[in-house]
Short mmCIF file of C-alpha atoms in Angstrom, two decimals:
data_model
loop_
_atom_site.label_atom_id
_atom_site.label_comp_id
_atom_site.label_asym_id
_atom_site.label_seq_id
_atom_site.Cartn_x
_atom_site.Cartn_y
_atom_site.Cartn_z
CA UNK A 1 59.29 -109.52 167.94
CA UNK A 2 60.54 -106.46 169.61
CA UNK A 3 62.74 -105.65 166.32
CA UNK A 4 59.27 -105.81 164.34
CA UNK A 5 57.56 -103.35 167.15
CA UNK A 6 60.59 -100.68 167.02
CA UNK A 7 60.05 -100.38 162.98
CA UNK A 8 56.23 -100.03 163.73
CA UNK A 9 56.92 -97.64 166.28
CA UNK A 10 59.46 -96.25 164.14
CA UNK A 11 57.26 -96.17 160.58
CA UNK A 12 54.06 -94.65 162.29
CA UNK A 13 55.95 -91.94 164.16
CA UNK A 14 57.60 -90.81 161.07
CA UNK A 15 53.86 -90.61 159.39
CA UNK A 16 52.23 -88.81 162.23
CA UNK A 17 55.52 -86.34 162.07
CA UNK A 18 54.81 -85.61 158.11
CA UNK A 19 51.39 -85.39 158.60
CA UNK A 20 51.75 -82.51 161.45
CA UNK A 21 54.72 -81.12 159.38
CA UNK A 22 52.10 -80.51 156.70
CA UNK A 23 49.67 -78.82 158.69
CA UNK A 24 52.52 -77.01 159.73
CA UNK A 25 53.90 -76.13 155.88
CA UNK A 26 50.54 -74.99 155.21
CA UNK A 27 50.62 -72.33 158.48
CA UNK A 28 53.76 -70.84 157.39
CA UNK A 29 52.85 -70.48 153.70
CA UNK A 30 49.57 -68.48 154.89
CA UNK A 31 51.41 -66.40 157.71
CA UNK A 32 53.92 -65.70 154.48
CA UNK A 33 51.49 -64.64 151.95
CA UNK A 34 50.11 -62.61 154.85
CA UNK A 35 53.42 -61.40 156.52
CA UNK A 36 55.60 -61.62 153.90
CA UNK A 37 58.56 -63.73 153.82
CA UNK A 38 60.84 -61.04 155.67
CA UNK A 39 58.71 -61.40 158.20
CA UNK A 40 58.95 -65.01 159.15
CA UNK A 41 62.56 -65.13 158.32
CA UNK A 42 62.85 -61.86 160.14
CA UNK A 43 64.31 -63.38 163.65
CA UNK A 44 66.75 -60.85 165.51
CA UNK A 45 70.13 -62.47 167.44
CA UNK A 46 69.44 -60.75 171.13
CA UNK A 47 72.92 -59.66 171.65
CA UNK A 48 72.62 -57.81 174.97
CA UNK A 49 71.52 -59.56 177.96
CA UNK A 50 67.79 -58.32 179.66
CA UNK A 51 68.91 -56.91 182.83
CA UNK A 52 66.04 -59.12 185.34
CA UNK A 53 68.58 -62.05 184.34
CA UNK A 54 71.24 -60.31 186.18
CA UNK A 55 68.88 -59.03 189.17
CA UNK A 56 70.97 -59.77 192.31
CA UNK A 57 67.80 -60.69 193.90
CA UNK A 58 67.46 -63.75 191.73
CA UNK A 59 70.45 -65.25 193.09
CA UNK A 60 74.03 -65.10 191.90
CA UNK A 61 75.00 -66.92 188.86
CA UNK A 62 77.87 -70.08 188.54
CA UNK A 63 79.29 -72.72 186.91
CA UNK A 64 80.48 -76.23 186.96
CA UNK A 65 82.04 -78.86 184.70
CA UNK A 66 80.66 -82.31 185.18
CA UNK A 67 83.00 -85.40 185.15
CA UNK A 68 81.72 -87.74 183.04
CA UNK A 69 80.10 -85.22 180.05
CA UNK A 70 82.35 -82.68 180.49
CA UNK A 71 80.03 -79.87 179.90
CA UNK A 72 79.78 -76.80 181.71
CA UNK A 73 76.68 -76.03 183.43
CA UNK A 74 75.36 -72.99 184.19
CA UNK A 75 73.25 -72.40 187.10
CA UNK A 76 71.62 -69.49 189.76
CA UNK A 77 71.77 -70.06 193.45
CA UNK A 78 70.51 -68.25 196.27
CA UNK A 79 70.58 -69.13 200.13
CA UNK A 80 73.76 -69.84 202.33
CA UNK A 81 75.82 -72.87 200.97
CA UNK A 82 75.46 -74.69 204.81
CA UNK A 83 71.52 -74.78 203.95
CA UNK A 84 70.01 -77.75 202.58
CA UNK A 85 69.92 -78.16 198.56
CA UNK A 86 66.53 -77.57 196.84
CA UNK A 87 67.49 -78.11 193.07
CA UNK A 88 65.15 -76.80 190.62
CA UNK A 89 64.87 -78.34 186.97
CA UNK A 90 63.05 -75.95 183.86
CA UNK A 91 60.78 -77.01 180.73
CA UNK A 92 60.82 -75.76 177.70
CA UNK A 93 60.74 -73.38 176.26
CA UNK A 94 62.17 -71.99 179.11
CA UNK A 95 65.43 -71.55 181.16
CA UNK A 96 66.22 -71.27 184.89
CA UNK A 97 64.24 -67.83 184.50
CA UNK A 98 61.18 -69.69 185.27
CA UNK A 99 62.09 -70.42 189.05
CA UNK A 100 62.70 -66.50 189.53
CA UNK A 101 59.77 -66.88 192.09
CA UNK A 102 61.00 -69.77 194.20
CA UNK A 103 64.50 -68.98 194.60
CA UNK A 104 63.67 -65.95 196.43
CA UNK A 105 61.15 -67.37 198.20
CA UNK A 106 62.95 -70.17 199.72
CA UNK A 107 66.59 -68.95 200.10
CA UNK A 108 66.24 -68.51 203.67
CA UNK A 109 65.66 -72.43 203.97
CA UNK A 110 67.38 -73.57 201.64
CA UNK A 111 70.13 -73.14 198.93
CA UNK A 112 67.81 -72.76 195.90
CA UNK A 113 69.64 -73.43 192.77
CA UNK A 114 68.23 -73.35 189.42
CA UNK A 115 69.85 -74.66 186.43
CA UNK A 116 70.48 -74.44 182.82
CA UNK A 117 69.29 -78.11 182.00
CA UNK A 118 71.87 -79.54 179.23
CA UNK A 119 72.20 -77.24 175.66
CA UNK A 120 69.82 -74.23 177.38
CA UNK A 121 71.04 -70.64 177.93
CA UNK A 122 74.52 -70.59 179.45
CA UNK A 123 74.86 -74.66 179.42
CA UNK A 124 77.17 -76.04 177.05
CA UNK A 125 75.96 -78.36 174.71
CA UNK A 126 77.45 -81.63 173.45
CA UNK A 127 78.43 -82.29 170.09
CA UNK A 128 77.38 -82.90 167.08
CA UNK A 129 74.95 -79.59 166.98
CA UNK A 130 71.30 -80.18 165.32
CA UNK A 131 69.48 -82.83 164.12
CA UNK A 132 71.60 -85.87 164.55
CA UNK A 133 72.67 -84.45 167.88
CA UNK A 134 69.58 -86.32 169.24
CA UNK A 135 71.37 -89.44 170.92
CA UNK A 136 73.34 -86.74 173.63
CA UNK A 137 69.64 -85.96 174.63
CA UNK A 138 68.72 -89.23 176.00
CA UNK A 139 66.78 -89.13 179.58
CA UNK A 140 70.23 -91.85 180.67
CA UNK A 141 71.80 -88.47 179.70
CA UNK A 142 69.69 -86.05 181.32
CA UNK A 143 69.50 -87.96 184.46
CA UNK A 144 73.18 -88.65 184.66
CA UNK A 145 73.47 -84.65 184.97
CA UNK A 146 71.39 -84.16 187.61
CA UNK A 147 73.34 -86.67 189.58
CA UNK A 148 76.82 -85.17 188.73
CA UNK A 149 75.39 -82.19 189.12
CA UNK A 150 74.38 -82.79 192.63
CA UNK A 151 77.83 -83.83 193.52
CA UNK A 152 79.49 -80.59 191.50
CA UNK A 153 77.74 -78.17 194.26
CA UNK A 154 78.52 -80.43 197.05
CA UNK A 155 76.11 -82.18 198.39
CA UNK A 156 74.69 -85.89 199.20
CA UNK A 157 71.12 -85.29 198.16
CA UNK A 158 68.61 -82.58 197.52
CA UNK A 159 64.91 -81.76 197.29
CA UNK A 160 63.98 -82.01 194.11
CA UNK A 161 61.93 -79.62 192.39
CA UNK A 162 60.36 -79.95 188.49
CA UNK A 163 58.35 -78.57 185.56
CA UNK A 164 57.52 -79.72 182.03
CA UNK A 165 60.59 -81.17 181.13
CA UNK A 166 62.57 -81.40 184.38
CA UNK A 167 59.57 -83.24 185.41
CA UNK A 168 60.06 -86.15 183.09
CA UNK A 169 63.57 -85.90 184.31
CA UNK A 170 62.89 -85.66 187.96
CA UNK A 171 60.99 -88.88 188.22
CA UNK A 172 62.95 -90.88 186.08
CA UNK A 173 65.95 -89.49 188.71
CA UNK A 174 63.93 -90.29 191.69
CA UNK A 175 62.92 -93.85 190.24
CA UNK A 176 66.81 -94.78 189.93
CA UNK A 177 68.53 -92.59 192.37
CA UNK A 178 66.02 -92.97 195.48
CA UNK A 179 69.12 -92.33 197.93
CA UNK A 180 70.09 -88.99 196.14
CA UNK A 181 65.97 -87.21 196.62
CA UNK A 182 65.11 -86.24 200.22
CA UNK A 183 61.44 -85.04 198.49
CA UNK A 184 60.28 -84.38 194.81
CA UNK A 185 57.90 -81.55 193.87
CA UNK A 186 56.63 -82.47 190.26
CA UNK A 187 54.61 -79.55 188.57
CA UNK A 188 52.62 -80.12 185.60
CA UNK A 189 54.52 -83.11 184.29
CA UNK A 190 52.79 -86.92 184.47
CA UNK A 191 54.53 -89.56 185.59
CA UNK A 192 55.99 -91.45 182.87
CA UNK A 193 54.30 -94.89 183.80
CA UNK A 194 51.08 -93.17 183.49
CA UNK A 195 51.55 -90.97 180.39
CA UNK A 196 51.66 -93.57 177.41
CA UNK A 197 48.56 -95.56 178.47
CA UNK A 198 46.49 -92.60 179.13
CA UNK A 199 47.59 -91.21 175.64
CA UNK A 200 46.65 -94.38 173.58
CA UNK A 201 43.15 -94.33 175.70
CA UNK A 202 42.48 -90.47 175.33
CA UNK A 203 42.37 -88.62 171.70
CA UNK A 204 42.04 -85.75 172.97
CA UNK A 205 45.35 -85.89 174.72
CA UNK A 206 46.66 -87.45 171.85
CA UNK A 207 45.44 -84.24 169.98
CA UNK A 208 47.23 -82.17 172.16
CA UNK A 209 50.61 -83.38 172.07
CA UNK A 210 50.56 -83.35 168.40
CA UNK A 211 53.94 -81.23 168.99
CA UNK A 212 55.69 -84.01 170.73
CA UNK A 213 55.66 -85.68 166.57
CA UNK A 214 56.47 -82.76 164.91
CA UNK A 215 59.26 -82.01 166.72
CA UNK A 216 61.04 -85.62 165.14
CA UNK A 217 61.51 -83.90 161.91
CA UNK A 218 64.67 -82.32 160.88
CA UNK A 219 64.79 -78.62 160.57
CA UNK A 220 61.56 -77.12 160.33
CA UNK A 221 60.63 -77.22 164.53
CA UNK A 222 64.08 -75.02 164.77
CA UNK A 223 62.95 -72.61 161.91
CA UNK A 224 59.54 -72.45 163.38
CA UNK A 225 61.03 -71.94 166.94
CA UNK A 226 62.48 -68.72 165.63
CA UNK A 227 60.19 -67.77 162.86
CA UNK A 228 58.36 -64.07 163.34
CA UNK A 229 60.99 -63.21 165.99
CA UNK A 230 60.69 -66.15 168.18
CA UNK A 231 56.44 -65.98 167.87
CA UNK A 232 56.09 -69.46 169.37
CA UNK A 233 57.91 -68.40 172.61
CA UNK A 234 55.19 -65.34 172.85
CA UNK A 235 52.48 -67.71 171.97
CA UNK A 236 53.18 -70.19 174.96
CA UNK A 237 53.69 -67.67 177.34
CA UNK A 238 51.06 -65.15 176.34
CA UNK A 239 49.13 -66.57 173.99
CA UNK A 240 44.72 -67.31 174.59
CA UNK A 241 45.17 -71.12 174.48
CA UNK A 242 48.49 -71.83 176.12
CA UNK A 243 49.63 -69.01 178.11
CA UNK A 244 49.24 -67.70 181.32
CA UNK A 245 46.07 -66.86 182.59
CA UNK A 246 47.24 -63.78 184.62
CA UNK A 247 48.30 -60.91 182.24
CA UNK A 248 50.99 -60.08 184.36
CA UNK A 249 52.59 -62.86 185.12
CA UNK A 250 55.06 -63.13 182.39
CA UNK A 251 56.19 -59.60 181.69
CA UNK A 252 57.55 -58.26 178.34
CA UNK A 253 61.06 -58.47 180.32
CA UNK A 254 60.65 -61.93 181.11
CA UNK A 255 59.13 -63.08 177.91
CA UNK A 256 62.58 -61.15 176.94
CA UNK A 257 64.46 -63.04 178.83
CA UNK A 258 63.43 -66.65 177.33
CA UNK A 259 63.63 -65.06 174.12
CA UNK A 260 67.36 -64.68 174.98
CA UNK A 261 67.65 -68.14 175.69
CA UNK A 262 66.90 -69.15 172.39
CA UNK A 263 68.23 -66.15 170.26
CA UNK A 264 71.72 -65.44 171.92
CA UNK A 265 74.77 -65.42 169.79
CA UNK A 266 75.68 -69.04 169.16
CA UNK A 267 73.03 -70.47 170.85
CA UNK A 268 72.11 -74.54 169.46
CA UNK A 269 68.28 -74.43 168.99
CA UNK A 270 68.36 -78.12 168.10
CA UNK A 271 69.29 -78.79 171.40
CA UNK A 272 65.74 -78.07 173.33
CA UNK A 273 63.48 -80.19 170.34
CA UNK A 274 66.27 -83.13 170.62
CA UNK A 275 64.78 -83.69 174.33
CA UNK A 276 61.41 -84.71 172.22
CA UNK A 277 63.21 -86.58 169.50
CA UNK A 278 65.94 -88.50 171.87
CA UNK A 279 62.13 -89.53 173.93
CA UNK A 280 60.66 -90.95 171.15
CA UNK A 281 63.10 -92.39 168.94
CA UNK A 282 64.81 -94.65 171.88
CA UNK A 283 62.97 -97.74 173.33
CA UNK A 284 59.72 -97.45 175.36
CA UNK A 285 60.71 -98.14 179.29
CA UNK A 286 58.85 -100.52 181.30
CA UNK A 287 57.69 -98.85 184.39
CA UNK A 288 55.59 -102.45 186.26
CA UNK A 289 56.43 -102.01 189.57
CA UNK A 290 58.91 -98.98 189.82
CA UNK A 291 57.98 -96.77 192.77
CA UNK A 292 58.79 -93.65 193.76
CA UNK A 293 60.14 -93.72 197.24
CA UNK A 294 60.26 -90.15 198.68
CA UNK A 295 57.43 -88.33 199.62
CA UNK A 296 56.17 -86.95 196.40
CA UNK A 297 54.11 -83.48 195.95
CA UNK A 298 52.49 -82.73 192.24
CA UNK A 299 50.90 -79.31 192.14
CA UNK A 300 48.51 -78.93 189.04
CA UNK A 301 47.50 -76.00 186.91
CA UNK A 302 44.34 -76.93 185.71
CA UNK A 303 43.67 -75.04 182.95
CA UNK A 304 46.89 -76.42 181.25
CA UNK A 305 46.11 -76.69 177.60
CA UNK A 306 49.11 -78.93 177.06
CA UNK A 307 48.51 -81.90 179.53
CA UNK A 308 45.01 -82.92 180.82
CA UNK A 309 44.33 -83.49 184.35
CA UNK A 310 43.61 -86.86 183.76
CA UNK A 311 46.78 -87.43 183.68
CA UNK A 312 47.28 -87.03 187.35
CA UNK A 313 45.35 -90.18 187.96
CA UNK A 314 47.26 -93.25 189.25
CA UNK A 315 50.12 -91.65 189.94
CA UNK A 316 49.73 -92.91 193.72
CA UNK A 317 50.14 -96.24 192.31
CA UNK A 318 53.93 -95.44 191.40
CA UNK A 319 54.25 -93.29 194.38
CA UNK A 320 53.56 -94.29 198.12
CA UNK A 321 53.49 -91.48 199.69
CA UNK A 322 51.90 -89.30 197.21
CA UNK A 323 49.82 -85.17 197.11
CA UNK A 324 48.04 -84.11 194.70
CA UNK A 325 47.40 -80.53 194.77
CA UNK A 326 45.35 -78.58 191.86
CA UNK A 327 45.73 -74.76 191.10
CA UNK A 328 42.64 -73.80 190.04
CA UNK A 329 42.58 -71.30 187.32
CA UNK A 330 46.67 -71.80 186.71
CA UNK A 331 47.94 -72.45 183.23
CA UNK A 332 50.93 -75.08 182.06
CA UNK A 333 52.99 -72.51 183.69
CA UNK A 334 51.79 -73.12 186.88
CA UNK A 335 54.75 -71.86 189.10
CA UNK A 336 55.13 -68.29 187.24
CA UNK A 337 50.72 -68.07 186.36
CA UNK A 338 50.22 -68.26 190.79
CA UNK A 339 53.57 -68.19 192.58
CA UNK A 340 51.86 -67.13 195.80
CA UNK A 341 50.53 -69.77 195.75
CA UNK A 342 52.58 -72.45 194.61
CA UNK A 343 55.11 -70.95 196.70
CA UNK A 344 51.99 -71.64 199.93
CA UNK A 345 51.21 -75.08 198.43
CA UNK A 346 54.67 -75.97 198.73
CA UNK A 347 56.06 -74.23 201.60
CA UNK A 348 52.53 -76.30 204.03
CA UNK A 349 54.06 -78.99 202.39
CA UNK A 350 57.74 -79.48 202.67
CA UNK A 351 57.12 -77.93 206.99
CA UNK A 352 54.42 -80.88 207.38
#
């Protein structure tokens, strides 16, 4: 029986994928006949580096190897090393960048350190490169990093802070490694026990993360990551739907600097989209009575047009000790749309 259910699961992924990838075909032959084929081919390699990614009042920047992958991670830490760990884990399409905010604001607490998650920016990433890479992307993967990563800067445990992607990661982490989070801070990222049901009940979400399909086909995502210069990067950052709701919160610098992520020299753009292939292509996980164990804080943007805020509800029955705090007016990006105050909303929390 569960065979039979993977080859379901398996067959009506694949259709939902072509169907999106021919919504997407059609885009890109408009935008051509419009643009011209130079243009969406037109992507530039960024082969200096945008100077706010080597501000010294981000942080300084390091690197470890981990034992088990050996792949070198790349990170930014500020605060003295004798301070407690507050370890902060990016989405995508983004880098450690995105927690430019928080690690200045909380270095004098703690040591803030912001990583490359696996195959982004600086990060090595594993072999084989594209498509078939997907298996070195599972979450068993991406949670086994954070662990070994924890260990690699020295410490026993850390508060554990998440967006997007390093949200999915973060509770997953907290679920099996309960003795390795002191507290999680979860921002704009369901629970994973909560996500699946309240997609199958809610078309409208399912609408929405019609991405999360597409990105299971082979090639086009990456060409469409880069096409018109890396458009889809400007579009979540800056664009009506998706982006930030404050003009200014994502400068042309910083959208720069994400850019750079994606369009350095040798870079593996397969390696961000095999996060969302790796998630759907392996087993469903059963989450009946897994709890989360530390005291949990989820801070909200609700005008996310990615994830709805229903998807906040019954999260408290996975988590105990469980906040819930919205940001009215703040997009997907929550932490770089309001960072005052995220940076308040967190900073009442962690001192209570």
């Amino acid at each position: 029986m569960g065979f039979l259910s993977n080859i379901v699961q398996v067959v009506t992924t694949w259709v939902i994928a072509s169907f999106y990838g021919s919504l997407v075909l059609f885009y890109v032959v408009l935008r051509i006949i419009r643009r011209g084929p130079r243009a969406f081919f037109g992507y530039k390699v960024r082969q200096g580096r945008p100077k706010c990614l080597d501000d010294p009042e981000q942080g300084t920047h390091g690197y470890v190897r981990l034992k088990s992958s050996g792949l070198r991670f790349h990170y930014v830490a500020a605060g003295e090393r004798d301070k407690p760990l507050m370890l902060c884990l990016h989405g995508f399409p983004e880098c450690w960048y995105s927690w430019r905010h928080q690690l200045k604001e909380f270095r004098n607490s703690y040591r803030v350190v912001a990583p490359d998650l696996r195959g982004y920016g600086e990060t090595e990433s594993p072999q084989p490169f594209g498509y078939w890479g997907w298996p070195n992307f599972s979450v068993s993967h991406l949670t086994n990093d954070v662990q070994e990563l924890i260990e690699a800067l020295g410490y026993s445990s850390c508060t554990l802070v998440a967006h997007d992607w390093g949200g999915i990661i973060a509770w997953l982490f907290a679920v099996d490694h309960p003795d390795l989070v002191d507290k999680l801070i979860v921002m704009n990222a369901p629970h994973p026990g909560t996500f699946m049901k309240y997609m199958r009940t809610h078309f409208s979400q399912f609408r929405r993360s019609w991405y999360v399909f597409f990105y299971q086909l082979p090639w086009l995502p990456e060409n469409m990551v880069k096409a018109f210069d890396f458009q889809l990067i400007y579009g979540a950052f800056k664009g009506k739907g998706m982006g930030c709701k404050r003009r200014d919160a994502v400068t042309e610098e910083d959208l720069e600097a994400f850019k750079y992520t994606f369009a350095r020299p040798g870079v593996n753009i397969s390696a961000a989209i095999n996060y969302y292939r790796a998630m759907l292509k392996q087993p469903p996980r059963s989450y009946k009575g897994t709890k989360v164990t530390c005291p949990t804080l989820m801070i909200w943007g609700d005008q996310d047009a990615a994830l709805e805020v229903g998807l906040t509800e019954g999260t408290d029955k996975f988590v105990p000790d469980f906040t819930l705090k919205m940001v009215p007016g703040a997009s997907h990006w929550v932490q770089q749309d309001q960072p005052e105050v995220v940076n308040g909303i967190m900073r009442d929390w962690l001192k209570a």
